[in-house]
PDB file of C-alpha atoms in Angstrom:
ATOM      1  CA  MET Z   1      -5.845 -14.899  -8.329  1.00  0.00           C
ATOM      2  CA  SER Z   2      -4.323 -11.963 -10.130  1.00  0.00           C
ATOM      3  CA  THR Z   3      -0.783 -10.982 -10.631  1.00  0.00           C
ATOM      4  CA  ASN Z   4       0.088  -7.492 -11.807  1.00  0.00           C
ATOM      5  CA  ASN Z   5       3.004  -5.202 -12.177  1.00  0.00           C
ATOM      6  CA  GLU Z   6       2.297  -2.228 -10.083  1.00  0.00           C
ATOM      7  CA  ILE Z   7       3.841   1.074 -11.237  1.00  0.00           C
ATOM      8  CA  GLU Z   8       2.889   3.983  -9.028  1.00  0.00           C
ATOM      9  CA  PHE Z   9       4.173   7.344  -7.838  1.00  0.00           C
ATOM     10  CA  LYS Z  10       3.480   8.585  -4.265  1.00  0.00           C
ATOM     11  CA  GLN Z  11       3.768  11.776  -2.406  1.00  0.00           C
ATOM     12  CA  LEU Z  12       3.185  12.410   1.253  1.00  0.00           C
ATOM     13  CA  ILE Z  13       1.206  15.652   1.653  1.00  0.00           C
ATOM     14  CA  ASP Z  14      -0.064  17.713   4.555  1.00  0.00           C
ATOM     15  CA  PHE Z  15      -3.625  18.178   5.722  1.00  0.00           C
ATOM     16  CA  ASN Z  16      -4.149  21.458   3.759  1.00  0.00           C
ATOM     17  CA  THR Z  17      -2.815  19.989   0.526  1.00  0.00           C
ATOM     18  CA  TYR Z  18      -4.995  16.902   1.086  1.00  0.00           C
ATOM     19  CA  ASN Z  19      -8.034  19.114   1.256  1.00  0.00           C
ATOM     20  CA  ALA Z  20      -6.972  21.130  -1.839  1.00  0.00           C
ATOM     21  CA  ILE Z  21      -6.504  18.051  -3.940  1.00  0.00           C
ATOM     22  CA  LYS Z  22      -9.704  16.614  -2.539  1.00  0.00           C
ATOM     23  CA  ASP Z  23     -11.623  19.763  -3.532  1.00  0.00           C
ATOM     24  CA  SER Z  24     -10.061  19.807  -7.015  1.00  0.00           C
ATOM     25  CA  TYR Z  25     -10.463  16.192  -8.104  1.00  0.00           C
ATOM     26  CA  PHE Z  26     -12.649  14.294  -5.711  1.00  0.00           C
ATOM     27  CA  LYS Z  27     -15.451  16.659  -4.771  1.00  0.00           C
ATOM     28  CA  GLN Z  28     -18.313  14.380  -5.990  1.00  0.00           C
ATOM     29  CA  PHE Z  29     -16.758  11.139  -4.632  1.00  0.00           C
ATOM     30  CA  THR Z  30     -17.203   9.314  -1.363  1.00  0.00           C
ATOM     31  CA  PRO Z  31     -14.289   7.627   0.295  1.00  0.00           C
ATOM     32  CA  PHE Z  32     -14.312   3.974   1.070  1.00  0.00           C
ATOM     33  CA  THR Z  33     -12.487   2.383   4.017  1.00  0.00           C
ATOM     34  CA  GLN Z  34      -9.993  -0.438   3.930  1.00  0.00           C
ATOM     35  CA  THR Z  35      -7.801  -1.945   6.573  1.00  0.00           C
ATOM     36  CA  ASN Z  36      -4.434  -3.528   5.929  1.00  0.00           C
ATOM     37  CA  TYR Z  37      -3.228  -6.137   8.384  1.00  0.00           C
ATOM     38  CA  TYR Z  38       0.527  -6.381   8.057  1.00  0.00           C
ATOM     39  CA  ILE Z  39       2.193  -9.826   8.348  1.00  0.00           C
ATOM     40  CA  GLU Z  40       5.904 -10.310   9.073  1.00  0.00           C
ATOM     41  CA  SER Z  41       8.375 -12.611  10.687  1.00  0.00           C
ATOM     42  CA  PRO Z  42       9.984 -11.590  14.035  1.00  0.00           C
ATOM     43  CA  SER Z  43      13.235 -10.883  12.260  1.00  0.00           C
ATOM     44  CA  PHE Z  44      11.563  -9.004   9.311  1.00  0.00           C
ATOM     45  CA  LYS Z  45      12.607 -11.414   6.653  1.00  0.00           C
ATOM     46  CA  LEU Z  46      10.010  -9.928   4.233  1.00  0.00           C
ATOM     47  CA  ARG Z  47      11.410  -6.451   4.722  1.00  0.00           C
ATOM     48  CA  ASP Z  48      14.905  -7.784   4.173  1.00  0.00           C
ATOM     49  CA  HIS Z  49      13.765  -8.943   0.802  1.00  0.00           C
ATOM     50  CA  ARG Z  50      12.140  -5.536   0.068  1.00  0.00           C
ATOM     51  CA  SER Z  51       8.717  -7.371   0.181  1.00  0.00           C
ATOM     52  CA  ALA Z  52       5.554  -7.008   2.111  1.00  0.00           C
ATOM     53  CA  LEU Z  53       2.572  -9.270   2.942  1.00  0.00           C
ATOM     54  CA  ARG Z  54      -0.841  -8.090   3.978  1.00  0.00           C
ATOM     55  CA  ILE Z  55      -4.394  -9.042   4.280  1.00  0.00           C
ATOM     56  CA  ARG Z  56      -6.709  -6.259   3.173  1.00  0.00           C
ATOM     57  CA  VAL Z  57     -10.289  -6.095   4.549  1.00  0.00           C
ATOM     58  CA  LYS Z  58     -12.696  -4.081   2.432  1.00  0.00           C
ATOM     59  CA  GLN Z  59     -16.473  -4.300   2.525  1.00  0.00           C
ATOM     60  CA  ASN Z  60     -16.364  -7.707   4.313  1.00  0.00           C
ATOM     61  CA  THR Z  61     -14.017  -9.135   1.657  1.00  0.00           C
ATOM     62  CA  PHE Z  62     -10.552 -10.415   2.522  1.00  0.00           C
ATOM     63  CA  GLU Z  63      -7.642 -10.318   0.130  1.00  0.00           C
ATOM     64  CA  ILE Z  64      -4.007 -11.384   0.702  1.00  0.00           C
ATOM     65  CA  THR Z  65      -1.332  -9.601  -1.215  1.00  0.00           C
ATOM     66  CA  LEU Z  66       2.359 -10.284  -1.452  1.00  0.00           C
ATOM     67  CA  LYS Z  67       4.440  -7.507  -2.978  1.00  0.00           C
ATOM     68  CA  VAL Z  68       7.926  -8.247  -4.318  1.00  0.00           C
ATOM     69  CA  PRO Z  69      10.358  -6.046  -6.286  1.00  0.00           C
ATOM     70  CA  ALA Z  70      10.288  -6.095 -10.097  1.00  0.00           C
ATOM     71  CA  LYS Z  71      12.575  -4.527 -12.665  1.00  0.00           C
ATOM     72  CA  VAL Z  72      10.088  -1.591 -12.635  1.00  0.00           C
ATOM     73  CA  GLY Z  73       7.732  -1.209  -9.705  1.00  0.00           C
ATOM     74  CA  LEU Z  74       6.505  -4.205  -7.903  1.00  0.00           C
ATOM     75  CA  ILE Z  75       4.941  -7.537  -8.699  1.00  0.00           C
ATOM     76  CA  GLU Z  76       1.739  -8.124  -6.668  1.00  0.00           C
ATOM     77  CA  TYR Z  77       0.270 -11.601  -5.992  1.00  0.00           C
ATOM     78  CA  ASN Z  78      -3.419 -11.043  -4.980  1.00  0.00           C
ATOM     79  CA  HIS Z  79      -5.802 -13.753  -3.858  1.00  0.00           C
ATOM     80  CA  PRO Z  80      -9.185 -13.734  -2.136  1.00  0.00           C
ATOM     81  CA  ILE Z  81      -8.764 -15.543   1.204  1.00  0.00           C
ATOM     82  CA  ASP Z  82     -10.925 -16.829   4.079  1.00  0.00           C
ATOM     83  CA  ILE Z  83      -8.550 -15.739   6.841  1.00  0.00           C
ATOM     84  CA  LYS Z  84     -10.136 -13.062   9.072  1.00  0.00           C
ATOM     85  CA  PRO Z  85      -7.065 -11.353  10.460  1.00  0.00           C
ATOM     86  CA  HIS Z  86      -6.490 -10.037  13.956  1.00  0.00           C
ATOM     87  CA  ILE Z  87      -3.409  -8.558  15.631  1.00  0.00           C
ATOM     88  CA  GLY Z  88      -1.154 -11.286  17.059  1.00  0.00           C
ATOM     89  CA  GLN Z  89      -2.551 -14.017  14.939  1.00  0.00           C
ATOM     90  CA  THR Z  90      -0.133 -16.631  13.495  1.00  0.00           C
ATOM     91  CA  ILE Z  91      -0.386 -17.036   9.773  1.00  0.00           C
ATOM     92  CA  VAL Z  92       0.376 -20.666   8.721  1.00  0.00           C
ATOM     93  CA  LYS Z  93       2.418 -20.638   5.499  1.00  0.00           C
ATOM     94  CA  SER Z  94       0.819 -23.897   4.191  1.00  0.00           C
ATOM     95  CA  THR Z  95      -2.661 -22.349   4.338  1.00  0.00           C
ATOM     96  CA  LEU Z  96      -1.675 -19.595   1.905  1.00  0.00           C
ATOM     97  CA  PRO Z  97      -1.958 -19.708  -1.912  1.00  0.00           C
ATOM     98  CA  ASN Z  98       0.690 -21.735  -3.701  1.00  0.00           C
ATOM     99  CA  ASP Z  99       2.554 -18.937  -5.430  1.00  0.00           C
ATOM    100  CA  ILE Z 100       2.807 -17.003  -2.157  1.00  0.00           C
ATOM    101  CA  GLN Z 101       3.979 -20.166  -0.296  1.00  0.00           C
ATOM    102  CA  LYS Z 102       6.726 -20.721  -2.936  1.00  0.00           C
ATOM    103  CA  ILE Z 103       8.075 -17.175  -2.568  1.00  0.00           C
ATOM    104  CA  LEU Z 104       7.948 -17.293   1.257  1.00  0.00           C
ATOM    105  CA  THR Z 105       9.859 -20.575   1.131  1.00  0.00           C
ATOM    106  CA  GLU Z 106      12.544 -18.886  -1.075  1.00  0.00           C
ATOM    107  CA  PHE Z 107      12.810 -16.272   1.616  1.00  0.00           C
ATOM    108  CA  ASP Z 108      13.482 -19.012   4.243  1.00  0.00           C
ATOM    109  CA  ILE Z 109      10.257 -18.314   6.064  1.00  0.00           C
ATOM    110  CA  GLU Z 110       9.168 -21.237   8.289  1.00  0.00           C
ATOM    111  CA  GLU Z 111       5.702 -22.759   8.561  1.00  0.00           C
ATOM    112  CA  ASN Z 112       4.572 -20.868  11.702  1.00  0.00           C
ATOM    113  CA  GLU Z 113       6.938 -17.920  11.588  1.00  0.00           C
ATOM    114  CA  LEU Z 114       4.531 -15.269  10.372  1.00  0.00           C
ATOM    115  CA  SER Z 115       2.152 -13.205  12.421  1.00  0.00           C
ATOM    116  CA  VAL Z 116      -0.108 -10.275  12.068  1.00  0.00           C
ATOM    117  CA  LEU Z 117       1.857  -7.389  13.704  1.00  0.00           C
ATOM    118  CA  GLY Z 118      -0.550  -4.527  13.229  1.00  0.00           C
ATOM    119  CA  ALA Z 119      -3.213  -2.781  11.216  1.00  0.00           C
ATOM    120  CA  LEU Z 120      -3.523   0.398   9.223  1.00  0.00           C
ATOM    121  CA  THR Z 121      -6.887   1.867   8.188  1.00  0.00           C
ATOM    122  CA  THR Z 122      -7.208   4.045   5.080  1.00  0.00           C
ATOM    123  CA  GLU Z 123      -9.967   6.269   3.899  1.00  0.00           C
ATOM    124  CA  ARG Z 124      -9.423   6.154   0.076  1.00  0.00           C
ATOM    125  CA  LEU Z 125     -10.630   8.214  -2.840  1.00  0.00           C
ATOM    126  CA  GLU Z 126     -10.105   7.106  -6.408  1.00  0.00           C
ATOM    127  CA  VAL Z 127     -10.702   8.786  -9.743  1.00  0.00           C
ATOM    128  CA  GLU Z 128      -9.495   8.260 -13.332  1.00  0.00           C
ATOM    129  CA  PHE Z 129      -7.118  11.017 -14.241  1.00  0.00           C
ATOM    130  CA  GLN Z 130      -5.528  11.280 -17.722  1.00  0.00           C
ATOM    131  CA  ASN Z 131      -6.216   7.558 -18.342  1.00  0.00           C
ATOM    132  CA  GLU Z 132      -4.459   6.580 -15.121  1.00  0.00           C
ATOM    133  CA  LEU Z 133      -5.732   6.021 -11.507  1.00  0.00           C
ATOM    134  CA  LEU Z 134      -5.361   8.933  -9.034  1.00  0.00           C
ATOM    135  CA  VAL Z 135      -5.706   7.965  -5.418  1.00  0.00           C
ATOM    136  CA  LEU Z 136      -5.992  10.152  -2.299  1.00  0.00           C
ATOM    137  CA  ASP Z 137      -5.463   8.373   1.045  1.00  0.00           C
ATOM    138  CA  LYS Z 138      -5.924   9.333   4.672  1.00  0.00           C
ATOM    139  CA  SER Z 139      -4.373   6.614   6.719  1.00  0.00           C
ATOM    140  CA  GLN Z 140      -4.526   6.091  10.518  1.00  0.00           C
ATOM    141  CA  TYR Z 141      -2.269   3.772  12.598  1.00  0.00           C
ATOM    142  CA  PHE Z 142      -1.594   3.955  16.304  1.00  0.00           C
ATOM    143  CA  ASP Z 143      -2.006   7.686  17.129  1.00  0.00           C
ATOM    144  CA  LYS Z 144      -0.809   8.918  13.741  1.00  0.00           C
ATOM    145  CA  THR Z 145      -2.611  10.180  10.673  1.00  0.00           C
ATOM    146  CA  ASP Z 146      -0.917  10.684   7.336  1.00  0.00           C
ATOM    147  CA  TYR Z 147      -2.037  11.913   3.864  1.00  0.00           C
ATOM    148  CA  GLU Z 148      -0.774  10.594   0.620  1.00  0.00           C
ATOM    149  CA  LEU Z 149      -1.306  11.112  -3.068  1.00  0.00           C
ATOM    150  CA  GLU Z 150      -0.795   8.031  -5.274  1.00  0.00           C
ATOM    151  CA  PHE Z 151      -0.723   7.797  -9.043  1.00  0.00           C
ATOM    152  CA  GLU Z 152      -0.970   4.309 -10.562  1.00  0.00           C
ATOM    153  CA  VAL Z 153       0.305   4.320 -14.163  1.00  0.00           C
ATOM    154  CA  ASN Z 154       0.756   1.894 -17.070  1.00  0.00           C
ATOM    155  CA  ASP Z 155       4.061   3.383 -18.363  1.00  0.00           C
ATOM    156  CA  TYR Z 156       6.778   4.607 -16.010  1.00  0.00           C
ATOM    157  CA  GLN Z 157       8.076   7.564 -18.073  1.00  0.00           C
ATOM    158  CA  ILE Z 158       4.736   8.897 -19.370  1.00  0.00           C
ATOM    159  CA  GLY Z 159       3.195   8.454 -15.897  1.00  0.00           C
ATOM    160  CA  PHE Z 160       6.024  10.188 -14.175  1.00  0.00           C
ATOM    161  CA  GLU Z 161       5.581  13.256 -16.421  1.00  0.00           C
ATOM    162  CA  LYS Z 162       1.814  13.372 -15.692  1.00  0.00           C
ATOM    163  CA  PHE Z 163       2.561  13.057 -11.967  1.00  0.00           C
ATOM    164  CA  GLN Z 164       5.177  15.824 -12.003  1.00  0.00           C
ATOM    165  CA  ASN Z 165       2.674  18.125 -13.731  1.00  0.00           C
ATOM    166  CA  LEU Z 166       0.020  17.265 -11.201  1.00  0.00           C
ATOM    167  CA  LEU Z 167       2.448  18.060  -8.328  1.00  0.00           C
ATOM    168  CA  LYS Z 168       3.296  21.449  -9.892  1.00  0.00           C
ATOM    169  CA  GLN Z 169      -0.368  22.439  -9.658  1.00  0.00           C
ATOM    170  CA  PHE Z 170      -0.131  22.242  -5.880  1.00  0.00           C
ATOM    171  CA  ASP Z 171       3.470  23.633  -5.622  1.00  0.00           C
ATOM    172  CA  LEU Z 172       4.914  20.242  -4.594  1.00  0.00           C
ATOM    173  CA  VAL Z 173       8.304  18.821  -5.383  1.00  0.00           C
ATOM    174  CA  HIS Z 174       8.346  15.067  -5.765  1.00  0.00           C
ATOM    175  CA  GLU Z 175       9.929  13.325  -2.700  1.00  0.00           C
ATOM    176  CA  PRO Z 176       9.223   9.590  -2.935  1.00  0.00           C
ATOM    177  CA  PRO Z 177       8.069   8.474   0.543  1.00  0.00           C
ATOM    178  CA  LYS Z 178       8.554   5.114   2.213  1.00  0.00           C
ATOM    179  CA  ASN Z 179       5.602   2.914   1.559  1.00  0.00           C
ATOM    180  CA  LYS Z 180       2.733   2.430   4.123  1.00  0.00           C
ATOM    181  CA  VAL Z 181       4.063  -0.796   5.552  1.00  0.00           C
ATOM    182  CA  GLN Z 182       7.507   0.783   6.054  1.00  0.00           C
ATOM    183  CA  ARG Z 183       6.040   3.923   7.728  1.00  0.00           C
ATOM    184  CA  PHE Z 184       3.854   1.696   9.904  1.00  0.00           C
ATOM    185  CA  PHE Z 185       6.736  -0.561  11.192  1.00  0.00           C
ATOM    186  CA  GLU Z 186       9.091   2.448  11.733  1.00  0.00           C
ATOM    187  CA  TYR Z 187       6.450   4.293  13.694  1.00  0.00           C
ATOM    188  CA  GLN Z 188       5.695   1.155  15.727  1.00  0.00           C
ATOM    189  CA  ALA Z 189       9.386   0.803  16.544  1.00  0.00           C
ATOM    190  CA  GLN Z 190       9.456   4.440  17.725  1.00  0.00           C
ATOM    191  CA  LEU Z 191       6.668   3.747  20.102  1.00  0.00           C
ATOM    192  CA  GLY Z 192       8.618   0.830  21.621  1.00  0.00           C
TER     193      GLY Z 192
END
């Protein structure tokens, strides 16, 4: 189990900018693929607490992550897990790690209320950049593809300055996007 305070900056980008950043910083790297299975209650109790629950599948490993708001960024609760997710599956609260169960109980989530509502697959590239982690994502869900630049940092202010300078190289103005799970559920709602 690991818990960490995640501080990151994100920027949605278009296909051409994705390729320009890829050519500038990731030329010698090969992307890896991961799939996030998003878990929610029918009435979106996690969203109402500005939180998200997912199972990430990467190279035949399974990790459950609960993200909840922190004073700066998010607190992530990460655990390896044996649940092999599929869309429509009920996730039983009592089978989850204790710290996640406790928070879900605080959110008034019942034992059999959660289910896997969908999946998003990402081709990810990562590189160390100025002692921080620079991430380039191409994500696909339903019939949609989006491109995102992420910058995971240790210090909010110093990291933000580095991120701003990086964006200037590509003539971008920082516009914080909704996170992947929000974009996923909003697009799903549009599809009906």
